[in-house]
CSV table of C-alpha atoms in Angstrom, one decimal:
chain,number,residue,atom,x,y,z
A,1,MET,CA,0.0,0.0,0.0
A,2,GLU,CA,3.0,2.3,0.5
A,3,GLN,CA,3.7,2.3,-3.2
A,4,THR,CA,0.1,3.0,-4.0
A,5,LEU,CA,0.1,6.0,-1.6
A,6,LEU,CA,3.3,7.3,-3.3
A,7,GLY,CA,1.6,7.0,-6.6
A,8,PHE,CA,-1.4,8.9,-5.3
A,9,ILE,CA,0.9,11.7,-4.1
A,10,ASN,CA,2.6,11.9,-7.5
A,11,THR,CA,-0.9,12.3,-9.0
A,12,LEU,CA,-1.6,15.1,-6.7
A,13,ARG,CA,1.6,16.8,-7.7
A,14,GLN,CA,0.6,16.5,-11.4
A,15,HIS,CA,-2.6,18.4,-10.4
A,16,ASP,CA,-0.5,21.3,-8.9
A,17,VAL,CA,-0.9,20.3,-5.3
A,18,ARG,CA,2.4,21.3,-3.7
A,19,ILE,CA,3.7,18.5,-1.6
A,20,SER,CA,7.2,18.5,0.0
A,21,THR,CA,9.3,15.5,0.9
A,22,SER,CA,8.6,16.0,4.6
A,23,GLU,CA,4.8,16.1,3.9
A,24,THR,CA,5.2,12.9,2.0
A,25,LEU,CA,6.8,11.3,5.0
A,26,ASP,CA,4.1,12.7,7.2
A,27,ALA,CA,1.4,11.2,4.9
A,28,LEU,CA,3.1,7.7,5.0
A,29,HIS,CA,3.3,7.9,8.8
A,30,THR,CA,-0.3,9.0,9.0
A,31,ALA,CA,-1.5,6.1,6.9
A,32,ASP,CA,0.5,3.6,9.1
A,33,VAL,CA,-1.2,5.0,12.2
A,34,ILE,CA,-4.7,5.3,10.7
A,35,GLY,CA,-4.6,2.1,8.6
A,36,TYR,CA,-6.4,1.5,5.3
A,37,SER,CA,-9.6,-0.2,6.5
A,38,ASN,CA,-11.6,3.0,7.1
A,39,ARG,CA,-11.6,4.9,3.8
A,40,GLU,CA,-13.3,8.0,5.1
A,41,LEU,CA,-10.9,8.3,8.0
A,42,LEU,CA,-7.9,7.8,5.8
A,43,ARG,CA,-9.2,10.4,3.3
A,44,ASN,CA,-9.6,13.1,6.0
A,45,ALA,CA,-6.2,12.3,7.6
A,46,LEU,CA,-4.3,12.4,4.3
A,47,ALA,CA,-6.1,15.7,3.4
A,48,ALA,CA,-4.9,17.2,6.6
A,49,ALA,CA,-1.4,16.1,6.0
A,50,LEU,CA,-1.1,17.0,2.3
A,51,THR,CA,-3.2,20.1,1.6
A,52,LYS,CA,-2.9,23.7,2.6
A,53,THR,CA,-5.5,25.7,0.8
A,54,ARG,CA,-9.2,25.3,-0.1
A,55,ASP,CA,-8.4,24.7,-3.8
A,56,GLU,CA,-5.9,22.0,-2.9
A,57,LYS,CA,-8.5,20.3,-0.7
A,58,ALA,CA,-11.0,20.2,-3.5
A,59,THR,CA,-8.4,18.8,-5.9
A,60,PHE,CA,-7.3,16.2,-3.3
A,61,HIS,CA,-10.9,14.9,-2.8
A,62,ARG,CA,-11.5,14.6,-6.5
A,63,CYS,CA,-8.2,12.8,-7.1
A,64,PHE,CA,-8.7,10.6,-4.1
A,65,ASP,CA,-12.0,9.2,-5.4
A,66,LEU,CA,-10.7,8.7,-8.9
A,67,TYR,CA,-7.4,7.2,-7.9
A,68,PHE,CA,-8.6,4.7,-5.4
A,69,LEU,CA,-11.7,3.8,-7.5
A,70,SER,CA,-9.2,2.7,-10.2
A,71,LYS,CA,-7.4,0.6,-7.6
A,72,GLY,CA,-10.0,-2.0,-7.0
A,73,GLU,CA,-13.5,-0.8,-6.2
A,74,ARG,CA,-14.4,-0.7,-9.8
A,75,HIS,CA,-13.8,-4.5,-10.2
A,76,SER,CA,-15.9,-5.3,-7.2
A,77,GLN,CA,-18.7,-3.3,-8.8
A,78,GLN,CA,-18.3,-5.3,-12.0
A,79,GLN,CA,-18.5,-8.5,-10.0
A,80,GLN,CA,-21.8,-7.4,-8.4
A,81,SER,CA,-23.3,-6.5,-11.8
A,82,GLY,CA,-21.9,-9.7,-13.3
A,83,GLN,CA,-23.9,-11.8,-10.9
A,84,GLU,CA,-27.0,-10.7,-12.8
A,85,SER,CA,-25.7,-11.8,-16.2
A,86,SER,CA,-26.8,-15.0,-18.0
A,87,HIS,CA,-23.3,-16.5,-18.2
A,88,PRO,CA,-22.4,-19.3,-15.8
A,89,GLN,CA,-20.7,-18.0,-12.6
A,90,SER,CA,-18.6,-21.1,-11.8
A,91,PHE,CA,-16.3,-23.3,-13.9
A,92,GLU,CA,-17.7,-26.8,-14.5
A,93,LEU,CA,-15.5,-29.3,-16.3
A,94,PRO,CA,-17.1,-32.6,-17.4
A,95,GLU,CA,-15.8,-35.6,-15.6
A,96,SER,CA,-15.2,-37.4,-18.9
A,97,VAL,CA,-12.5,-35.0,-20.0
A,98,ALA,CA,-11.4,-33.6,-16.6
A,99,GLY,CA,-8.6,-36.1,-16.2
A,100,GLU,CA,-7.1,-35.6,-19.7
A,101,ALA,CA,-3.5,-34.3,-19.7
A,102,ALA,CA,-4.3,-31.9,-22.6
A,103,VAL,CA,-7.1,-30.3,-20.6
A,104,GLN,CA,-5.1,-30.0,-17.4
A,105,ASN,CA,-2.2,-28.5,-19.3
A,106,ALA,CA,-4.5,-26.0,-21.0
A,107,LEU,CA,-5.9,-24.8,-17.7
A,108,SER,CA,-2.5,-24.6,-15.9
A,109,ALA,CA,-1.8,-20.8,-16.5
A,110,PRO,CA,-1.8,-18.8,-13.2
A,111,MET,CA,-4.5,-16.3,-14.2
A,112,VAL,CA,-6.8,-19.1,-15.5
A,113,GLN,CA,-6.3,-21.1,-12.3
A,114,ALA,CA,-7.1,-18.0,-10.2
A,115,ALA,CA,-10.3,-17.5,-12.1
A,116,ILE,CA,-11.3,-21.2,-11.8
A,117,GLU,CA,-10.6,-21.1,-8.0
A,118,GLY,CA,-12.6,-17.9,-7.6
A,119,THR,CA,-9.7,-16.1,-6.0
A,120,PRO,CA,-11.1,-12.8,-4.7
A,121,ASP,CA,-9.8,-9.6,-6.2
A,122,ALA,CA,-7.6,-11.7,-8.7
A,123,VAL,CA,-8.5,-9.4,-11.6
A,124,ALA,CA,-7.9,-6.2,-9.5
A,125,MET,CA,-4.5,-7.5,-8.4
A,126,ALA,CA,-3.5,-8.5,-11.9
A,127,ILE,CA,-4.5,-5.1,-13.3
A,128,GLU,CA,-2.7,-3.2,-10.6
A,129,GLU,CA,0.5,-5.2,-11.1
A,130,ALA,CA,0.3,-5.0,-14.9
A,131,ALA,CA,-0.3,-1.2,-14.6
A,132,GLU,CA,3.1,-0.8,-13.0
A,133,GLY,CA,4.7,-2.9,-15.6
A,134,VAL,CA,3.3,-1.0,-18.6
A,135,SER,CA,3.8,2.5,-16.9
A,136,LEU,CA,0.1,3.2,-17.1
A,137,GLU,CA,0.6,6.4,-15.1
A,138,THR,CA,2.3,8.0,-18.1
A,139,ILE,CA,-0.8,8.0,-20.2
A,140,ARG,CA,-1.8,11.6,-21.1
A,141,PHE,CA,-3.9,11.7,-24.3
A,142,ASN,CA,-7.1,10.1,-25.6
A,143,THR,CA,-5.3,8.7,-28.6
A,144,GLN,CA,-3.2,6.5,-26.3
A,145,LYS,CA,-6.1,4.5,-24.9
A,146,GLY,CA,-6.0,1.7,-27.5
A,147,ILE,CA,-2.4,0.9,-27.2
A,148,PHE,CA,-2.4,1.1,-23.4
A,149,ARG,CA,-5.5,-1.1,-23.2
A,150,ARG,CA,-3.9,-3.8,-25.3
A,151,ARG,CA,-0.6,-3.7,-23.3
A,152,LEU,CA,-2.4,-3.7,-20.0
A,153,ALA,CA,-4.8,-6.5,-20.9
A,154,GLU,CA,-1.9,-8.7,-22.2
A,155,ALA,CA,0.2,-8.0,-19.2
A,156,ALA,CA,-2.7,-8.8,-16.9
A,157,GLY,CA,-3.3,-12.3,-18.5
A,158,THR,CA,-5.7,-12.2,-21.4
A,159,GLY,CA,-3.1,-14.1,-23.4
A,160,GLN,CA,-3.3,-16.9,-20.9
A,161,PHE,CA,-7.0,-17.2,-21.4
A,162,ASP,CA,-6.5,-17.1,-25.2
A,163,LYS,CA,-4.1,-20.1,-25.0
A,164,ALA,CA,-6.4,-22.0,-22.7
A,165,ILE,CA,-9.4,-21.4,-25.0
A,166,GLU,CA,-7.4,-22.4,-28.1
A,167,ALA,CA,-6.2,-25.6,-26.4
A,168,LEU,CA,-9.7,-26.7,-25.4
A,169,LYS,CA,-11.1,-26.0,-28.8
A,170,ALA,CA,-8.3,-28.1,-30.3
A,171,ILE,CA,-9.6,-31.1,-28.3
A,172,ASP,CA,-12.8,-31.0,-30.3
A,173,SER,CA,-15.2,-32.2,-27.7
A,174,ASP,CA,-18.9,-31.0,-27.5
A,175,GLU,CA,-18.6,-31.3,-23.7
A,176,LEU,CA,-16.1,-28.5,-23.5
A,177,GLU,CA,-18.4,-25.8,-25.0
A,178,GLY,CA,-19.6,-24.7,-21.6
A,179,PRO,CA,-16.0,-24.4,-20.1
A,180,ILE,CA,-14.9,-22.5,-23.3
A,181,GLU,CA,-17.8,-20.1,-23.0
A,182,TRP,CA,-16.9,-19.5,-19.3
A,183,LEU,CA,-13.3,-18.8,-20.2
A,184,GLU,CA,-14.3,-16.4,-22.9
A,185,GLN,CA,-16.4,-14.6,-20.4
A,186,GLN,CA,-13.6,-14.4,-17.9
A,187,ARG,CA,-11.2,-13.1,-20.6
A,188,HIS,CA,-13.8,-10.4,-21.6
A,189,GLU,CA,-14.1,-9.3,-18.0
A,190,LEU,CA,-10.4,-9.0,-17.7
A,191,ASP,CA,-10.3,-7.0,-20.9
A,192,MET,CA,-13.0,-4.7,-19.7
A,193,ALA,CA,-11.2,-4.2,-16.4
A,194,ALA,CA,-8.1,-3.2,-18.4
A,195,ARG,CA,-10.2,-0.7,-20.4
A,196,ASP,CA,-11.7,0.8,-17.3
A,197,ALA,CA,-8.3,1.1,-15.6
A,198,VAL,CA,-7.0,3.0,-18.7
A,199,GLU,CA,-10.1,5.3,-18.7
A,200,HIS,CA,-9.7,6.1,-15.0
A,201,GLN,CA,-6.0,6.8,-15.3
A,202,LEU,CA,-6.6,9.0,-18.3
A,203,LEU,CA,-9.2,10.9,-16.4
A,204,LEU,CA,-6.7,11.4,-13.6
A,205,ASN,CA,-4.0,12.6,-15.9
A,206,ALA,CA,-5.8,14.4,-18.7
A,207,ASN,CA,-6.6,17.6,-16.9
A,208,ALA,CA,-3.0,18.0,-15.7
A,209,ALA,CA,-1.6,17.1,-19.1
A,210,GLY,CA,-4.0,19.4,-20.9
A,211,ARG,CA,-3.1,22.2,-18.6
A,212,ALA,CA,0.6,21.7,-19.1
A,213,ILE,CA,0.2,21.6,-22.9
A,214,GLN,CA,-1.9,24.8,-22.8
A,215,GLN,CA,0.7,26.6,-20.5
A,216,GLN,CA,3.5,25.5,-22.9
A,217,MET,CA,1.5,26.9,-25.8
A,218,LEU,CA,0.9,30.2,-23.9
A,219,ARG,CA,4.6,30.5,-23.0
A,220,ASN,CA,5.8,30.1,-26.6
A,221,THR,CA,3.1,31.9,-28.6
A,222,LYS,CA,3.6,35.5,-29.6
A,223,LEU,CA,1.8,37.7,-27.1
A,224,SER,CA,0.3,39.8,-29.9
A,225,ALA,CA,-1.3,36.6,-31.4
A,226,LEU,CA,-3.2,35.7,-28.2
A,227,GLU,CA,-6.9,36.3,-27.9
A,228,GLY,CA,-8.6,37.9,-24.9
A,229,TYR,CA,-9.5,34.6,-23.2
A,230,HIS,CA,-5.8,33.5,-23.3
A,231,LEU,CA,-4.5,36.9,-22.2
A,232,LYS,CA,-6.6,36.6,-19.0
A,233,GLN,CA,-4.8,33.3,-18.2
A,234,LEU,CA,-1.3,34.8,-18.5
A,235,PRO,CA,-1.2,36.5,-15.0
A,236,THR,CA,-1.6,33.2,-13.3
A,237,LEU,CA,1.1,31.6,-15.5
A,238,ILE,CA,3.4,34.6,-15.0
A,239,ARG,CA,3.2,34.2,-11.2
A,240,ALA,CA,4.0,30.5,-11.5
A,241,LEU,CA,7.0,31.2,-13.8
A,242,ALA,CA,8.2,34.0,-11.5
A,243,LYS,CA,7.9,31.7,-8.5
A,244,LYS,CA,10.1,29.2,-10.2
A,245,LEU,CA,12.7,31.8,-11.1
A,246,ALA,CA,12.6,33.3,-7.7
A,247,THR,CA,13.2,29.9,-6.0
A,248,ARG,CA,16.1,29.1,-8.3
A,249,HIS,CA,17.9,32.5,-7.8
A,250,ARG,CA,17.1,32.7,-4.1
A,251,GLN,CA,19.1,29.4,-3.6
A,252,ARG,CA,22.0,30.8,-5.8
A,253,ARG,CA,22.0,34.0,-3.8
A,254,ARG,CA,22.4,32.2,-0.5
A,255,VAL,CA,25.4,30.4,-1.8
A,256,ASP,CA,27.0,33.5,-3.2
A,257,ARG,CA,26.5,35.6,0.0
A,258,ARG,CA,28.6,33.1,1.9
A,259,GLY,CA,31.6,33.9,-0.3
A,260,LYS,CA,34.7,31.8,-0.8
A,261,LEU,CA,36.5,29.9,1.8
A,262,ASP,CA,39.4,31.8,3.4
A,263,MET,CA,41.8,29.0,3.7
A,264,ALA,CA,44.7,30.9,5.4
A,265,LYS,CA,42.4,32.4,8.1
A,266,THR,CA,40.6,29.0,8.6
A,267,LEU,CA,43.9,27.1,9.2
A,268,ARG,CA,45.4,29.9,11.4
A,269,ARG,CA,42.3,30.0,13.7
A,270,ASN,CA,42.2,26.2,14.0
A,271,LEU,CA,45.9,25.7,15.0
A,272,ALA,CA,44.7,24.9,18.6
A,273,TYR,CA,42.8,22.0,17.2
A,274,GLY,CA,45.7,20.5,15.4
A,275,GLY,CA,44.7,22.1,12.1
A,276,VAL,CA,41.3,20.4,12.0
A,277,PRO,CA,38.9,23.0,10.7
A,278,PHE,CA,36.3,23.1,13.4
A,279,HIS,CA,35.6,26.8,12.5
A,280,THR,CA,35.5,28.0,8.9
A,281,TYR,CA,35.9,31.6,7.7
A,282,TRP,CA,34.8,33.0,4.4
A,283,LYS,CA,36.0,35.8,2.1
A,284,GLN,CA,33.2,38.2,1.6
A,285,LYS,CA,33.1,41.1,-0.7
A,286,ARG,CA,30.8,44.0,0.1
A,287,LYS,CA,28.4,44.7,-2.8
A,288,ASP,CA,26.4,47.8,-3.2
A,289,GLN,CA,22.7,47.1,-3.7
A,290,PRO,CA,22.0,47.2,-7.5
A,291,LYS,CA,19.4,49.5,-8.9
A,292,LEU,CA,16.9,48.5,-11.6
A,293,TYR,CA,15.1,51.0,-13.7
A,294,VAL,CA,12.5,49.9,-16.3
A,295,LEU,CA,11.4,52.3,-19.1
A,296,CYS,CA,8.4,50.9,-21.1
A,297,ASP,CA,6.8,52.1,-24.3
A,298,VAL,CA,3.0,51.8,-23.6
A,299,SER,CA,1.8,53.0,-27.0
A,300,GLY,CA,-0.8,50.8,-28.7
A,301,SER,CA,1.6,48.6,-30.6
A,302,VAL,CA,3.6,47.3,-27.6
A,303,SER,CA,1.4,48.0,-24.5
A,304,THR,CA,0.6,44.3,-24.1
A,305,TYR,CA,4.3,43.5,-23.8
A,306,ALA,CA,4.9,46.3,-21.3
A,307,ARG,CA,2.0,45.1,-19.2
A,308,PHE,CA,3.4,41.6,-18.9
A,309,LEU,CA,7.0,42.7,-18.4
A,310,LEU,CA,6.0,44.9,-15.5
A,311,LEU,CA,3.8,42.1,-14.1
A,312,PHE,CA,6.7,39.6,-14.4
A,313,LEU,CA,9.2,42.0,-12.8
A,314,TYR,CA,7.0,42.9,-9.9
A,315,SER,CA,6.3,39.2,-9.3
A,316,LEU,CA,10.1,38.8,-8.6
A,317,THR,CA,10.4,41.4,-5.9
A,318,ASP,CA,11.8,39.1,-3.3
A,319,VAL,CA,14.9,38.3,-5.5
A,320,MET,CA,14.9,41.5,-7.6
A,321,PRO,CA,16.5,44.8,-6.4
A,322,ARG,CA,14.0,47.6,-5.8
A,323,ILE,CA,12.5,48.6,-9.2
A,324,ARG,CA,11.8,52.1,-10.4
A,325,SER,CA,9.4,51.9,-13.3
A,326,PHE,CA,8.6,54.5,-16.0
A,327,VAL,CA,6.3,54.5,-19.0
A,328,PHE,CA,6.2,56.7,-22.0
A,329,THR,CA,4.5,57.4,-25.3
A,330,SER,CA,5.4,61.0,-26.2
A,331,GLN,CA,6.3,61.9,-22.5
A,332,THR,CA,7.8,59.9,-19.7
A,333,TYR,CA,6.0,59.3,-16.4
A,334,GLU,CA,7.2,57.5,-13.3
A,335,VAL,CA,4.7,54.9,-12.1
A,336,THR,CA,6.7,53.3,-9.2
A,337,GLU,CA,4.3,54.7,-6.6
A,338,LEU,CA,1.4,53.0,-8.3
A,339,PHE,CA,3.1,49.6,-7.9
A,340,ASP,CA,3.8,50.4,-4.3
A,341,ARG,CA,0.2,51.3,-3.5
A,342,HIS,CA,-1.6,48.6,-5.6
A,343,PRO,CA,-1.2,44.9,-6.5
A,344,PRO,CA,0.8,44.5,-9.7
A,345,GLU,CA,-2.1,43.5,-11.9
A,346,GLN,CA,-4.2,46.4,-10.7
A,347,ALA,CA,-1.3,48.9,-11.1
A,348,VAL,CA,-0.7,47.6,-14.7
A,349,GLU,CA,-4.3,48.2,-15.6
A,350,ILE,CA,-4.2,51.8,-14.2
A,351,VAL,CA,-1.0,52.4,-16.3
A,352,ASN,CA,-2.7,51.2,-19.5
A,353,GLN,CA,-5.9,53.2,-18.9
A,354,LYS,CA,-4.1,56.4,-18.0
A,355,TRP,CA,-1.1,56.4,-20.4
A,356,GLY,CA,-1.5,53.6,-22.9
A,357,ARG,CA,-2.6,55.7,-25.8
A,358,GLY,CA,-1.2,57.5,-28.8
A,359,SER,CA,2.0,56.9,-30.8
A,360,SER,CA,5.5,56.8,-29.3
A,361,ASP,CA,8.0,59.7,-29.5
A,362,TYR,CA,11.3,58.2,-28.4
A,363,GLY,CA,13.3,61.3,-28.9
A,364,ASN,CA,11.2,63.5,-26.6
A,365,SER,CA,10.7,60.7,-24.1
A,366,PHE,CA,14.4,60.0,-23.8
A,367,LYS,CA,15.2,63.7,-23.4
A,368,GLN,CA,12.6,64.1,-20.6
A,369,PHE,CA,13.9,60.9,-18.9
A,370,VAL,CA,17.5,62.1,-18.9
A,371,SER,CA,16.5,65.6,-17.7
A,372,ASP,CA,14.3,64.4,-14.8
A,373,PHE,CA,16.0,61.1,-13.7
A,374,GLY,CA,19.3,61.0,-15.5
A,375,ALA,CA,21.2,62.2,-12.4
A,376,ASN,CA,20.1,59.1,-10.5
A,377,ILE,CA,21.7,56.7,-13.1
A,378,ASP,CA,25.1,55.5,-12.0
A,379,ARG,CA,27.5,52.6,-12.5
A,380,ASN,CA,25.3,50.5,-10.1
A,381,THR,CA,22.2,50.9,-12.3
A,382,THR,CA,20.7,48.5,-14.8
A,383,LEU,CA,18.3,50.1,-17.2
A,384,ILE,CA,15.8,48.0,-19.2
A,385,ILE,CA,14.0,49.7,-22.1
A,386,LEU,CA,11.0,47.9,-23.6
A,387,GLY,CA,10.0,49.1,-27.1
A,388,ASP,CA,9.9,48.3,-30.7
A,389,GLY,CA,12.3,51.2,-31.6
A,390,ARG,CA,9.9,52.7,-34.2
A,391,ALA,CA,10.5,56.4,-33.9
A,392,ASN,CA,7.7,57.3,-36.4
A,393,SER,CA,10.2,59.2,-38.5
A,394,ALA,CA,10.9,61.6,-35.6
A,395,ASP,CA,14.0,62.3,-33.6
A,396,PRO,CA,15.1,58.9,-32.2
A,397,GLY,CA,16.8,60.4,-29.2
A,398,LEU,CA,20.1,58.6,-29.9
A,399,ASN,CA,22.3,61.1,-28.1
A,400,GLU,CA,20.3,60.8,-24.9
A,401,LEU,CA,20.4,57.0,-25.1
A,402,ARG,CA,24.2,57.1,-25.5
A,403,GLU,CA,24.3,59.3,-22.4
A,404,LEU,CA,22.3,56.7,-20.4
A,405,TYR,CA,24.6,54.0,-21.9
A,406,ASN,CA,27.7,55.7,-20.6
A,407,LYS,CA,26.3,56.3,-17.1
A,408,SER,CA,24.7,53.0,-16.4
A,409,LYS,CA,26.2,49.6,-15.6
A,410,TYR,CA,24.0,47.8,-18.1
A,411,LEU,CA,21.5,49.2,-20.6
A,412,LEU,CA,19.3,46.4,-22.0
A,413,TRP,CA,16.7,46.8,-24.7
A,414,PHE,CA,13.9,44.3,-25.0
A,415,ASN,CA,12.2,44.4,-28.4
A,416,PRO,CA,8.7,42.8,-28.7
A,417,GLU,CA,9.0,42.6,-32.5
A,418,PRO,CA,10.3,39.5,-34.3
A,419,ARG,CA,13.9,39.9,-35.3
A,420,GLY,CA,12.9,39.7,-38.9
A,421,HIS,CA,10.9,42.9,-38.6
A,422,TRP,CA,13.8,44.9,-37.1
A,423,ASN,CA,15.2,47.7,-39.3
A,424,THR,CA,12.2,47.8,-41.6
A,425,GLY,CA,10.1,50.9,-42.2
A,426,ASP,CA,10.6,53.5,-39.5
A,427,SER,CA,12.5,51.1,-37.1
A,428,GLU,CA,15.6,52.6,-35.6
A,429,ILE,CA,16.6,49.5,-33.6
A,430,ARG,CA,19.9,49.2,-35.5
A,431,ARG,CA,21.0,52.6,-34.4
A,432,TYR,CA,19.8,51.9,-30.9
A,433,GLN,CA,21.8,48.7,-30.8
A,434,SER,CA,25.0,50.8,-30.9
A,435,ALA,CA,24.0,52.5,-27.6
A,436,CYS,CA,23.0,49.3,-25.7
A,437,HIS,CA,24.9,46.6,-23.9
A,438,PHE,CA,22.4,44.0,-25.1
A,439,VAL,CA,19.4,44.0,-27.4
A,440,ALA,CA,17.0,41.0,-27.4
A,441,GLU,CA,13.7,39.8,-28.9
A,442,CYS,CA,11.0,39.2,-26.3
A,443,THR,CA,8.0,38.2,-28.3
A,444,SER,CA,6.7,35.5,-25.9
A,445,LEU,CA,6.7,34.6,-22.2
A,446,ALA,CA,9.3,31.9,-22.8
A,447,LYS,CA,11.7,34.4,-24.2
A,448,LEU,CA,10.9,36.9,-21.5
A,449,GLU,CA,11.5,34.3,-18.9
A,450,ARG,CA,14.9,33.5,-20.3
A,451,LEU,CA,15.9,37.1,-20.4
A,452,LEU,CA,14.9,37.7,-16.8
A,453,ASP,CA,16.7,34.5,-15.8
A,454,ARG,CA,19.9,35.9,-17.3
A,455,LEU,CA,19.2,39.4,-15.7
A,456,LEU,CA,18.9,37.9,-12.3
A,457,THR,CA,22.2,36.0,-12.8
A,458,VAL,CA,23.9,39.3,-13.8
A,459,LEU,CA,22.4,41.2,-10.8
A,460,ARG,CA,23.3,38.6,-8.3
């Protein structure tokens, strides 16, 4: 049962229930104490050990019913319904042929013997063992049902019934028609049990697999191509991606803060212990807190990208240095206070409603930014500019951009246009590239995630 419980916990994880190793151990210990005889008590005890939120509890109860129904109750229900069928419920072999060696040999297979002896739960046990052998838990799509059903049924023992039926038919005796019919019925029930096991496992996995596929699609599709329905799903996905990035870089930062081992000092301070390093000392370099400025074009053509960049950045506040955020179309405005006073999603909506109109004027916006905030840019500042670099045939503000480039530690430009569209029409991105440390395409969440991953590595 321990392996079954571990399989159930893995199913919960596939359905986005967060379960740590320690919680898994707690669940195993809980099951040992509670036992498996009282299903309702076990369900409530495991729910208390494994879930933390109302949504997780709802997911737990749904998965619990599906998972453990697929582990045996379904077959007992089939047995009850089978009692009402017209087929014989017991195996009766005529005495005239019962002693023949060919007959005995045909019926010697383990699964056939278990069926003849009426071994309780023989089918359920065979299906469960076969499911592990064919990796049934990996099924994800409806198109896989046929192949998994055949594999599972064969591994459970339908082949043994087929051989027994063929061997009895080869004896060519009218007295064996009843036993042959009974064996065919048993084979059919085993095949139906395999079919139901596949259906239940697919029901368990399909939602998780479908959600994963959709999230992968959303991550890799151009943001400009997504419809309103999918755009509404992105904030939840962004928070999940940000959490993954934050966890990764929080662990790296803990290691980096410790510094390098100061071997000389460690050996010197441990001379009293014969050189055994009971106490370790580390070389640590004082680092000034980096500053991050974000300047986003929120004109109609790129406002969607600015929205999700800001949302992504403000979802990383626990591993990102303090962010000062600015938006522009023809003028530049600081919106940091909005994000301090409102949740990121609400602040982004306010920004779009208030300033997300008109066409962009890079020249005027850069001049105003340098005039009002340029004095705060220093060699500890990373500046991110999000924009398509289309100056609408006006002054591109290249001199102001070069000034920012010379004053900052890094000047990064994220362009939401595909690289093939750069330097076409009124695009000035080629000239802007000469005044940036790095220019990158960020047409999708996946590319934005990679850029922010690299940024966090640089800022560490």
